[in-house]
PDB file of C-alpha atoms and ligand atoms in Angstrom:
ATOM      1  CA  MET O   1      50.537 -43.850  -0.864  1.00  0.00           C
ATOM      2  CA  MET O   2      47.082 -45.273  -0.176  1.00  0.00           C
ATOM      3  CA  PHE O   3      44.479 -44.964  -2.942  1.00  0.00           C
ATOM      4  CA  GLU O   4      40.812 -44.369  -2.187  1.00  0.00           C
ATOM      5  CA  SER O   5      38.979 -47.696  -2.366  1.00  0.00           C
ATOM      6  CA  THR O   6      36.246 -46.131  -4.504  1.00  0.00           C
ATOM      7  CA  LEU O   7      38.841 -45.190  -7.125  1.00  0.00           C
ATOM      8  CA  VAL O   8      40.368 -48.670  -7.076  1.00  0.00           C
ATOM      9  CA  GLU O   9      36.895 -50.270  -7.420  1.00  0.00           C
ATOM     10  CA  GLN O  10      35.948 -47.894 -10.222  1.00  0.00           C
ATOM     11  CA  LEU O  11      39.094 -48.752 -12.181  1.00  0.00           C
ATOM     12  CA  ARG O  12      38.608 -52.496 -11.720  1.00  0.00           C
ATOM     13  CA  THR O  13      35.282 -52.290 -13.597  1.00  0.00           C
ATOM     14  CA  VAL O  14      35.859 -49.406 -16.010  1.00  0.00           C
ATOM     15  CA  ARG O  15      35.245 -50.158 -19.693  1.00  0.00           C
ATOM     16  CA  ARG O  16      35.946 -46.778 -21.357  1.00  0.00           C
ATOM     17  CA  LEU O  17      38.891 -44.745 -20.051  1.00  0.00           C
ATOM     18  CA  VAL O  18      40.695 -41.722 -21.463  1.00  0.00           C
ATOM     19  CA  ALA O  19      44.063 -40.442 -20.274  1.00  0.00           C
ATOM     20  CA  LEU O  20      45.268 -36.975 -21.307  1.00  0.00           C
ATOM     21  CA  THR O  21      48.953 -36.265 -20.760  1.00  0.00           C
ATOM     22  CA  GLY O  22      51.213 -33.230 -20.904  1.00  0.00           C
ATOM     23  CA  ALA O  23      54.870 -32.361 -20.463  1.00  0.00           C
ATOM     24  CA  GLY O  24      54.810 -33.303 -16.771  1.00  0.00           C
ATOM     25  CA  VAL O  25      54.599 -37.019 -17.643  1.00  0.00           C
ATOM     26  CA  SER O  26      57.991 -36.740 -19.413  1.00  0.00           C
ATOM     27  CA  GLN O  27      59.640 -34.605 -16.725  1.00  0.00           C
ATOM     28  CA  GLU O  28      60.995 -37.650 -14.863  1.00  0.00           C
ATOM     29  CA  SER O  29      62.592 -38.825 -18.123  1.00  0.00           C
ATOM     30  CA  GLY O  30      64.695 -35.663 -17.990  1.00  0.00           C
ATOM     31  CA  LEU O  31      62.719 -33.484 -20.432  1.00  0.00           C
ATOM     32  CA  ARG O  32      61.842 -29.965 -19.409  1.00  0.00           C
ATOM     33  CA  THR O  33      58.194 -28.971 -19.185  1.00  0.00           C
ATOM     34  CA  PHE O  34      56.990 -25.694 -20.697  1.00  0.00           C
ATOM     35  CA  ARG O  35      55.644 -23.678 -17.817  1.00  0.00           C
ATOM     36  CA  ASP O  36      57.414 -24.812 -14.702  1.00  0.00           C
ATOM     37  CA  ALA O  37      58.950 -21.686 -13.223  1.00  0.00           C
ATOM     38  CA  GLN O  38      62.663 -21.394 -14.032  1.00  0.00           C
ATOM     39  CA  THR O  39      62.994 -24.919 -15.420  1.00  0.00           C
ATOM     40  CA  GLY O  40      60.226 -24.663 -18.025  1.00  0.00           C
ATOM     41  CA  LEU O  41      61.261 -23.998 -21.628  1.00  0.00           C
ATOM     42  CA  TRP O  42      59.025 -20.949 -21.742  1.00  0.00           C
ATOM     43  CA  ALA O  43      60.894 -19.485 -18.773  1.00  0.00           C
ATOM     44  CA  GLN O  44      63.983 -19.313 -21.017  1.00  0.00           C
ATOM     45  CA  TYR O  45      62.556 -19.000 -24.517  1.00  0.00           C
ATOM     46  CA  LYS O  46      59.669 -16.978 -25.856  1.00  0.00           C
ATOM     47  CA  PRO O  47      57.137 -19.389 -27.353  1.00  0.00           C
ATOM     48  CA  HIS O  48      56.070 -16.931 -30.032  1.00  0.00           C
ATOM     49  CA  GLU O  49      59.679 -16.400 -31.086  1.00  0.00           C
ATOM     50  CA  LEU O  50      60.232 -20.098 -31.695  1.00  0.00           C
ATOM     51  CA  ALA O  51      56.980 -22.087 -31.879  1.00  0.00           C
ATOM     52  CA  SER O  52      54.814 -20.142 -34.320  1.00  0.00           C
ATOM     53  CA  PRO O  53      54.455 -19.896 -38.117  1.00  0.00           C
ATOM     54  CA  GLU O  54      55.345 -16.196 -37.862  1.00  0.00           C
ATOM     55  CA  ALA O  55      58.615 -17.061 -36.116  1.00  0.00           C
ATOM     56  CA  PHE O  56      59.420 -19.603 -38.848  1.00  0.00           C
ATOM     57  CA  GLN O  57      58.599 -17.004 -41.495  1.00  0.00           C
ATOM     58  CA  ARG O  58      60.827 -14.453 -39.766  1.00  0.00           C
ATOM     59  CA  ASP O  59      63.830 -16.678 -39.021  1.00  0.00           C
ATOM     60  CA  PRO O  60      63.433 -20.290 -40.268  1.00  0.00           C
ATOM     61  CA  LYS O  61      67.002 -21.229 -39.324  1.00  0.00           C
ATOM     62  CA  LEU O  62      66.544 -20.146 -35.680  1.00  0.00           C
ATOM     63  CA  VAL O  63      63.356 -22.210 -35.399  1.00  0.00           C
ATOM     64  CA  TRP O  64      64.829 -25.192 -37.252  1.00  0.00           C
ATOM     65  CA  ASP O  65      67.914 -25.237 -34.982  1.00  0.00           C
ATOM     66  CA  TRP O  66      65.798 -24.967 -31.838  1.00  0.00           C
ATOM     67  CA  TYR O  67      63.747 -27.987 -32.822  1.00  0.00           C
ATOM     68  CA  ALA O  68      66.922 -29.866 -33.852  1.00  0.00           C
ATOM     69  CA  TRP O  69      68.249 -29.169 -30.342  1.00  0.00           C
ATOM     70  CA  ARG O  70      65.003 -30.437 -28.787  1.00  0.00           C
ATOM     71  CA  ARG O  71      65.030 -33.521 -31.073  1.00  0.00           C
ATOM     72  CA  GLU O  72      68.528 -34.375 -29.783  1.00  0.00           C
ATOM     73  CA  ALA O  73      67.342 -33.878 -26.193  1.00  0.00           C
ATOM     74  CA  VAL O  74      64.489 -36.330 -26.813  1.00  0.00           C
ATOM     75  CA  LYS O  75      66.839 -38.883 -28.404  1.00  0.00           C
ATOM     76  CA  ALA O  76      68.926 -38.812 -25.219  1.00  0.00           C
ATOM     77  CA  VAL O  77      66.072 -39.886 -22.902  1.00  0.00           C
ATOM     78  CA  ARG O  78      63.816 -42.904 -22.368  1.00  0.00           C
ATOM     79  CA  PRO O  79      60.216 -43.404 -21.234  1.00  0.00           C
ATOM     80  CA  ASN O  80      59.802 -43.504 -17.436  1.00  0.00           C
ATOM     81  CA  PRO O  81      57.610 -45.703 -15.184  1.00  0.00           C
ATOM     82  CA  GLY O  82      54.701 -43.293 -15.740  1.00  0.00           C
ATOM     83  CA  HIS O  83      54.727 -43.994 -19.492  1.00  0.00           C
ATOM     84  CA  TYR O  84      54.935 -47.751 -18.887  1.00  0.00           C
ATOM     85  CA  ALA O  85      52.118 -47.706 -16.330  1.00  0.00           C
ATOM     86  CA  LEU O  86      49.829 -46.237 -19.011  1.00  0.00           C
ATOM     87  CA  VAL O  87      50.825 -49.096 -21.340  1.00  0.00           C
ATOM     88  CA  GLU O  88      49.812 -51.552 -18.581  1.00  0.00           C
ATOM     89  CA  MET O  89      46.506 -49.714 -18.079  1.00  0.00           C
ATOM     90  CA  GLU O  90      45.797 -49.987 -21.814  1.00  0.00           C
ATOM     91  CA  LYS O  91      46.209 -53.778 -21.624  1.00  0.00           C
ATOM     92  CA  ARG O  92      43.551 -54.053 -18.900  1.00  0.00           C
ATOM     93  CA  VAL O  93      40.862 -51.582 -19.944  1.00  0.00           C
ATOM     94  CA  PRO O  94      38.631 -52.630 -22.904  1.00  0.00           C
ATOM     95  CA  ALA O  95      38.368 -49.139 -24.471  1.00  0.00           C
ATOM     96  CA  PHE O  96      41.457 -47.127 -23.523  1.00  0.00           C
ATOM     97  CA  THR O  97      42.437 -43.928 -25.354  1.00  0.00           C
ATOM     98  CA  LEU O  98      45.672 -42.057 -24.656  1.00  0.00           C
ATOM     99  CA  ILE O  99      45.604 -38.416 -25.754  1.00  0.00           C
ATOM    100  CA  THR O 100      48.920 -36.563 -25.514  1.00  0.00           C
ATOM    101  CA  GLN O 101      49.989 -32.983 -26.000  1.00  0.00           C
ATOM    102  CA  ASN O 102      53.602 -34.151 -25.978  1.00  0.00           C
ATOM    103  CA  VAL O 103      55.610 -34.155 -29.198  1.00  0.00           C
ATOM    104  CA  ASP O 104      58.446 -36.235 -27.693  1.00  0.00           C
ATOM    105  CA  GLY O 105      57.184 -39.625 -28.917  1.00  0.00           C
ATOM    106  CA  LEU O 106      57.916 -41.288 -25.540  1.00  0.00           C
ATOM    107  CA  HIS O 107      54.426 -42.824 -25.233  1.00  0.00           C
ATOM    108  CA  ARG O 108      54.858 -44.548 -28.586  1.00  0.00           C
ATOM    109  CA  MET O 109      58.370 -45.637 -27.567  1.00  0.00           C
ATOM    110  CA  ALA O 110      56.953 -47.128 -24.324  1.00  0.00           C
ATOM    111  CA  GLY O 111      54.494 -49.179 -26.371  1.00  0.00           C
ATOM    112  CA  SER O 112      51.221 -47.251 -26.178  1.00  0.00           C
ATOM    113  CA  GLN O 113      48.915 -48.298 -29.018  1.00  0.00           C
ATOM    114  CA  ASN O 114      45.668 -46.297 -29.082  1.00  0.00           C
ATOM    115  CA  LEU O 115      47.514 -42.966 -29.000  1.00  0.00           C
ATOM    116  CA  LEU O 116      46.372 -39.560 -30.273  1.00  0.00           C
ATOM    117  CA  GLU O 117      49.228 -37.050 -30.682  1.00  0.00           C
ATOM    118  CA  LEU O 118      47.315 -33.765 -30.661  1.00  0.00           C
ATOM    119  CA  HIS O 119      50.354 -31.543 -31.132  1.00  0.00           C
ATOM    120  CA  GLY O 120      52.284 -33.719 -33.566  1.00  0.00           C
ATOM    121  CA  ASN O 121      55.631 -35.445 -33.127  1.00  0.00           C
ATOM    122  CA  ILE O 122      59.072 -33.785 -33.102  1.00  0.00           C
ATOM    123  CA  GLN O 123      60.720 -36.806 -34.725  1.00  0.00           C
ATOM    124  CA  ARG O 124      58.641 -36.273 -37.882  1.00  0.00           C
ATOM    125  CA  VAL O 125      59.690 -33.683 -40.463  1.00  0.00           C
ATOM    126  CA  ARG O 126      57.633 -32.425 -43.380  1.00  0.00           C
ATOM    127  CA  CYS O 127      57.630 -29.749 -46.045  1.00  0.00           C
ATOM    128  CA  ALA O 128      56.118 -26.446 -44.926  1.00  0.00           C
ATOM    129  CA  ASP O 129      54.609 -25.990 -48.413  1.00  0.00           C
ATOM    130  CA  CYS O 130      53.556 -29.329 -49.947  1.00  0.00           C
ATOM    131  CA  TYR O 131      53.318 -31.285 -46.632  1.00  0.00           C
ATOM    132  CA  THR O 132      55.509 -34.123 -47.945  1.00  0.00           C
ATOM    133  CA  PHE O 133      57.009 -36.063 -45.042  1.00  0.00           C
ATOM    134  CA  THR O 134      60.662 -37.051 -45.157  1.00  0.00           C
ATOM    135  CA  GLU O 135      62.913 -39.174 -42.975  1.00  0.00           C
ATOM    136  CA  ILE O 136      66.148 -37.979 -44.531  1.00  0.00           C
ATOM    137  CA  TRP O 137      67.390 -34.405 -44.492  1.00  0.00           C
ATOM    138  CA  GLY O 138      70.877 -32.939 -44.687  1.00  0.00           C
ATOM    139  CA  ASP O 139      71.982 -31.090 -41.556  1.00  0.00           C
ATOM    140  CA  ASP O 140      73.543 -28.132 -43.362  1.00  0.00           C
ATOM    141  CA  SER O 141      74.871 -25.721 -40.734  1.00  0.00           C
ATOM    142  CA  GLU O 142      74.061 -22.750 -42.979  1.00  0.00           C
ATOM    143  CA  ALA O 143      70.484 -23.298 -44.159  1.00  0.00           C
ATOM    144  CA  VAL O 144      67.223 -25.063 -43.380  1.00  0.00           C
ATOM    145  CA  PRO O 145      67.012 -28.251 -45.460  1.00  0.00           C
ATOM    146  CA  ARG O 146      64.572 -28.237 -48.372  1.00  0.00           C
ATOM    147  CA  CYS O 147      61.866 -30.544 -49.653  1.00  0.00           C
ATOM    148  CA  GLN O 148      63.000 -32.932 -52.415  1.00  0.00           C
ATOM    149  CA  VAL O 149      59.572 -32.644 -54.073  1.00  0.00           C
ATOM    150  CA  CYS O 150      58.848 -28.892 -54.230  1.00  0.00           C
ATOM    151  CA  GLY O 151      61.945 -27.227 -52.804  1.00  0.00           C
ATOM    152  CA  GLY O 152      59.987 -25.766 -49.881  1.00  0.00           C
ATOM    153  CA  LEU O 153      61.529 -25.436 -46.414  1.00  0.00           C
ATOM    154  CA  LEU O 154      61.340 -28.471 -44.117  1.00  0.00           C
ATOM    155  CA  ARG O 155      59.828 -28.057 -40.650  1.00  0.00           C
ATOM    156  CA  PRO O 156      59.044 -30.280 -37.637  1.00  0.00           C
ATOM    157  CA  ASP O 157      55.582 -31.934 -37.797  1.00  0.00           C
ATOM    158  CA  VAL O 158      54.378 -30.213 -34.625  1.00  0.00           C
ATOM    159  CA  VAL O 159      51.462 -27.827 -34.033  1.00  0.00           C
ATOM    160  CA  TRP O 160      52.702 -24.292 -33.494  1.00  0.00           C
ATOM    161  CA  PHE O 161      50.871 -21.572 -31.609  1.00  0.00           C
ATOM    162  CA  GLY O 162      48.115 -20.209 -33.809  1.00  0.00           C
ATOM    163  CA  GLU O 163      47.967 -23.372 -35.959  1.00  0.00           C
ATOM    164  CA  THR O 164      45.050 -25.796 -35.999  1.00  0.00           C
ATOM    165  CA  LEU O 165      45.389 -29.303 -34.604  1.00  0.00           C
ATOM    166  CA  PRO O 166      45.293 -32.374 -36.853  1.00  0.00           C
ATOM    167  CA  ARG O 167      41.548 -32.716 -37.454  1.00  0.00           C
ATOM    168  CA  ASP O 168      41.344 -36.525 -37.230  1.00  0.00           C
ATOM    169  CA  GLN O 169      43.262 -36.621 -33.945  1.00  0.00           C
ATOM    170  CA  LEU O 170      41.184 -33.839 -32.395  1.00  0.00           C
ATOM    171  CA  GLU O 171      37.842 -35.307 -33.463  1.00  0.00           C
ATOM    172  CA  ALA O 172      38.806 -38.716 -32.075  1.00  0.00           C
ATOM    173  CA  ALA O 173      39.961 -37.073 -28.813  1.00  0.00           C
ATOM    174  CA  VAL O 174      36.694 -35.176 -28.374  1.00  0.00           C
ATOM    175  CA  LEU O 175      34.586 -38.286 -29.098  1.00  0.00           C
ATOM    176  CA  ALA O 176      36.564 -40.467 -26.679  1.00  0.00           C
ATOM    177  CA  SER O 177      36.456 -37.801 -23.934  1.00  0.00           C
ATOM    178  CA  ARG O 178      32.687 -37.406 -24.253  1.00  0.00           C
ATOM    179  CA  ALA O 179      32.113 -41.182 -24.160  1.00  0.00           C
ATOM    180  CA  CYS O 180      34.481 -42.194 -21.346  1.00  0.00           C
ATOM    181  CA  GLU O 181      33.513 -43.277 -17.817  1.00  0.00           C
ATOM    182  CA  VAL O 182      36.864 -42.215 -16.316  1.00  0.00           C
ATOM    183  CA  PHE O 183      39.087 -39.343 -17.515  1.00  0.00           C
ATOM    184  CA  PHE O 184      42.672 -39.039 -16.284  1.00  0.00           C
ATOM    185  CA  SER O 185      44.485 -35.688 -16.587  1.00  0.00           C
ATOM    186  CA  ILE O 186      48.202 -36.292 -16.049  1.00  0.00           C
ATOM    187  CA  GLY O 187      51.120 -33.842 -15.993  1.00  0.00           C
ATOM    188  CA  THR O 188      49.440 -30.946 -17.754  1.00  0.00           C
ATOM    189  CA  SER O 189      48.860 -27.361 -16.547  1.00  0.00           C
ATOM    190  CA  GLY O 190      45.485 -27.479 -18.325  1.00  0.00           C
ATOM    191  CA  ILE O 191      45.703 -24.033 -19.874  1.00  0.00           C
ATOM    192  CA  VAL O 192      46.341 -24.706 -23.567  1.00  0.00           C
ATOM    193  CA  GLN O 193      43.241 -25.140 -25.716  1.00  0.00           C
ATOM    194  CA  PRO O 194      41.622 -27.181 -27.119  1.00  0.00           C
ATOM    195  CA  ALA O 195      43.259 -29.987 -25.066  1.00  0.00           C
ATOM    196  CA  ALA O 196      42.433 -28.166 -21.818  1.00  0.00           C
ATOM    197  CA  SER O 197      38.696 -28.424 -22.511  1.00  0.00           C
ATOM    198  CA  LEU O 198      38.636 -32.239 -22.890  1.00  0.00           C
ATOM    199  CA  GLY O 199      38.505 -32.891 -19.133  1.00  0.00           C
ATOM    200  CA  PHE O 200      35.593 -30.495 -18.743  1.00  0.00           C
ATOM    201  CA  ALA O 201      33.781 -32.159 -21.666  1.00  0.00           C
ATOM    202  CA  ALA O 202      34.204 -35.547 -19.971  1.00  0.00           C
ATOM    203  CA  HIS O 203      33.063 -34.169 -16.611  1.00  0.00           C
ATOM    204  CA  ASN O 204      29.988 -32.557 -18.184  1.00  0.00           C
ATOM    205  CA  ARG O 205      29.052 -35.989 -19.593  1.00  0.00           C
ATOM    206  CA  GLY O 206      29.248 -37.539 -16.104  1.00  0.00           C
ATOM    207  CA  ALA O 207      32.712 -39.065 -16.269  1.00  0.00           C
ATOM    208  CA  VAL O 208      34.816 -39.444 -13.116  1.00  0.00           C
ATOM    209  CA  VAL O 209      37.817 -37.117 -13.448  1.00  0.00           C
ATOM    210  CA  VAL O 210      41.154 -38.140 -11.919  1.00  0.00           C
ATOM    211  CA  GLU O 211      43.965 -35.558 -11.801  1.00  0.00           C
ATOM    212  CA  ILE O 212      47.616 -36.527 -11.297  1.00  0.00           C
ATOM    213  CA  ASN O 213      49.781 -33.418 -11.395  1.00  0.00           C
ATOM    214  CA  ALA O 214      52.564 -31.747  -9.432  1.00  0.00           C
ATOM    215  CA  GLU O 215      50.304 -28.771  -8.705  1.00  0.00           C
ATOM    216  CA  PRO O 216      46.630 -27.734  -8.934  1.00  0.00           C
ATOM    217  CA  THR O 217      45.194 -26.786 -12.337  1.00  0.00           C
ATOM    218  CA  PRO O 218      41.926 -25.219 -13.562  1.00  0.00           C
ATOM    219  CA  LEU O 219      40.514 -28.788 -13.795  1.00  0.00           C
ATOM    220  CA  THR O 220      41.211 -29.603 -10.114  1.00  0.00           C
ATOM    221  CA  PRO O 221      37.774 -28.392  -8.841  1.00  0.00           C
ATOM    222  CA  LYS O 222      36.076 -30.793 -11.299  1.00  0.00           C
ATOM    223  CA  ALA O 223      38.196 -33.775 -10.319  1.00  0.00           C
ATOM    224  CA  THR O 224      36.723 -36.517  -8.107  1.00  0.00           C
ATOM    225  CA  PHE O 225      40.181 -37.864  -7.292  1.00  0.00           C
ATOM    226  CA  VAL O 226      43.202 -35.547  -7.043  1.00  0.00           C
ATOM    227  CA  MET O 227      46.774 -36.763  -6.525  1.00  0.00           C
ATOM    228  CA  HIS O 228      49.339 -33.994  -6.480  1.00  0.00           C
ATOM    229  CA  GLY O 229      52.790 -35.483  -6.961  1.00  0.00           C
ATOM    230  CA  LYS O 230      55.007 -37.152  -9.563  1.00  0.00           C
ATOM    231  CA  SER O 231      53.197 -39.194 -12.215  1.00  0.00           C
ATOM    232  CA  GLY O 232      56.191 -41.546 -12.565  1.00  0.00           C
ATOM    233  CA  GLU O 233      55.715 -42.527  -8.905  1.00  0.00           C
ATOM    234  CA  ILE O 234      51.912 -42.421  -8.595  1.00  0.00           C
ATOM    235  CA  LEU O 235      50.853 -44.225 -11.813  1.00  0.00           C
ATOM    236  CA  PRO O 236      52.849 -47.468 -11.329  1.00  0.00           C
ATOM    237  CA  ARG O 237      51.568 -47.701  -7.737  1.00  0.00           C
ATOM    238  CA  LEU O 238      47.986 -47.117  -8.835  1.00  0.00           C
ATOM    239  CA  VAL O 239      48.221 -49.807 -11.533  1.00  0.00           C
ATOM    240  CA  LYS O 240      49.617 -52.204  -8.915  1.00  0.00           C
ATOM    241  CA  ALA O 241      46.883 -51.339  -6.397  1.00  0.00           C
ATOM    242  CA  VAL O 242      44.133 -51.906  -8.995  1.00  0.00           C
ATOM    243  CA  TRP O 243      45.373 -54.835 -11.036  1.00  0.00           C
ATOM    244  CA  GLY O 244      48.066 -56.294  -8.761  1.00  0.00           C
TER     245      GLY O 244
HETATM  246  N1  APR C 301      54.551 -35.433 -12.520  1.00  0.00           N
HETATM  247  C1  APR C 301      53.320 -34.842 -12.651  1.00  0.00           C
HETATM  248  N2  APR C 301      53.153 -33.533 -13.015  1.00  0.00           N
HETATM  249  C2  APR C 301      54.268 -32.811 -13.231  1.00  0.00           C
HETATM  250  C3  APR C 301      55.577 -33.348 -13.091  1.00  0.00           C
HETATM  251  C4  APR C 301      55.688 -34.729 -12.711  1.00  0.00           C
HETATM  252  N3  APR C 301      56.869 -35.323 -12.570  1.00  0.00           N
HETATM  253  N4  APR C 301      56.489 -32.364 -13.394  1.00  0.00           N
HETATM  254  C5  APR C 301      55.757 -31.247 -13.706  1.00  0.00           C
HETATM  255  N5  APR C 301      54.427 -31.519 -13.609  1.00  0.00           N
HETATM  256  C6  APR C 301      53.297 -30.647 -13.929  1.00  0.00           C
HETATM  257  C7  APR C 301      53.537 -29.164 -13.683  1.00  0.00           C
HETATM  258  O1  APR C 301      53.170 -28.825 -12.371  1.00  0.00           O
HETATM  259  C8  APR C 301      52.618 -28.512 -14.718  1.00  0.00           C
HETATM  260  O2  APR C 301      51.323 -28.278 -14.166  1.00  0.00           O
HETATM  261  O3  APR C 301      53.087 -30.777 -15.327  1.00  0.00           O
HETATM  262  C9  APR C 301      52.501 -29.574 -15.827  1.00  0.00           C
HETATM  263  C10 APR C 301      53.203 -29.214 -17.129  1.00  0.00           C
HETATM  264  O4  APR C 301      52.537 -28.108 -17.670  1.00  0.00           O
HETATM  265  P1  APR C 301      53.122 -27.333 -18.955  1.00  0.00           P
HETATM  266  O5  APR C 301      54.571 -27.129 -18.782  1.00  0.00           O
HETATM  267  O6  APR C 301      52.249 -26.159 -19.168  1.00  0.00           O
HETATM  268  O7  APR C 301      52.957 -28.407 -20.122  1.00  0.00           O
HETATM  269  P2  APR C 301      51.629 -28.821 -20.918  1.00  0.00           P
HETATM  270  O8  APR C 301      50.402 -28.706 -20.075  1.00  0.00           O
HETATM  271  O9  APR C 301      51.905 -30.109 -21.547  1.00  0.00           O
HETATM  272  O10 APR C 301      51.596 -27.675 -22.057  1.00  0.00           O
HETATM  273  C11 APR C 301      50.598 -27.773 -23.029  1.00  0.00           C
HETATM  274  O11 APR C 301      51.590 -25.972 -24.260  1.00  0.00           O
HETATM  275  O12 APR C 301      53.598 -25.067 -24.766  1.00  0.00           O
HETATM  276  C12 APR C 301      52.525 -25.736 -25.312  1.00  0.00           C
HETATM  277  O13 APR C 301      52.373 -27.204 -27.139  1.00  0.00           O
HETATM  278  C13 APR C 301      52.933 -27.081 -25.875  1.00  0.00           C
HETATM  279  O14 APR C 301      51.919 -29.243 -25.565  1.00  0.00           O
HETATM  280  C14 APR C 301      52.301 -28.071 -24.905  1.00  0.00           C
HETATM  281  C15 APR C 301      51.110 -27.303 -24.367  1.00  0.00           C
END
């Protein structure tokens, strides 16, 4: 794959770069995305029956078990070359910010430092009532484990549909997107807000938008450089083409 020389030149001199990632960047690690037809989680499960506070209210055990299943799936996989290429990019760009919608923790596992997890992290568990985080919980087959502090139900520290994003992470993501010179959108369908608006915010401030995705998204018309394919194949090659 040949990269446009203007993109390579731009990346050799860029000082402020933001990369936004979604489930597609973890697909080559063996994790299912959400909206890919047939293979996506939402093709099999109804998001509002499993990933919402109402669902947890209605049937906490069903939701707890589903996230326990996903947590095991994440434990069974490793970051792929796409994750590692972003770690390499971070080493070479003075102000690099990685914003992820993924709750799988694979960016952190790969070694990414300046990382904003907009939708939380599935490996973290906290109390639904008093917000106390815990690393130890009994896996009782009958009931959802409870908080040692207040007795409330434990839940994964992820953002469910209808819930607000962690304020500090979102504010930092908006600031970085508005101030960047280059904005990468990688492996995301670009339909879930507010993450989906970050690329447009960057574009409106004059940033060069680069899209790496298996298929077109609503951001594609705003992108200066579009590479439709697998991020685990494209990103390592791009890093090599730019920084050798
Ligand atoms: N490389 C690049 N792109 C890929 C790859 C790959 N190997 N595999 C799939 N894709 C693309 C798909 O074409 C799709 O456009 O990744 C995108 C994944 O989109 P979604 O499944 O919608 O995932 P995402 O955009 O991360 O979803 C956003 O929605 O369900 C909620 O909270 C959840 O964080 C999630 C949010």
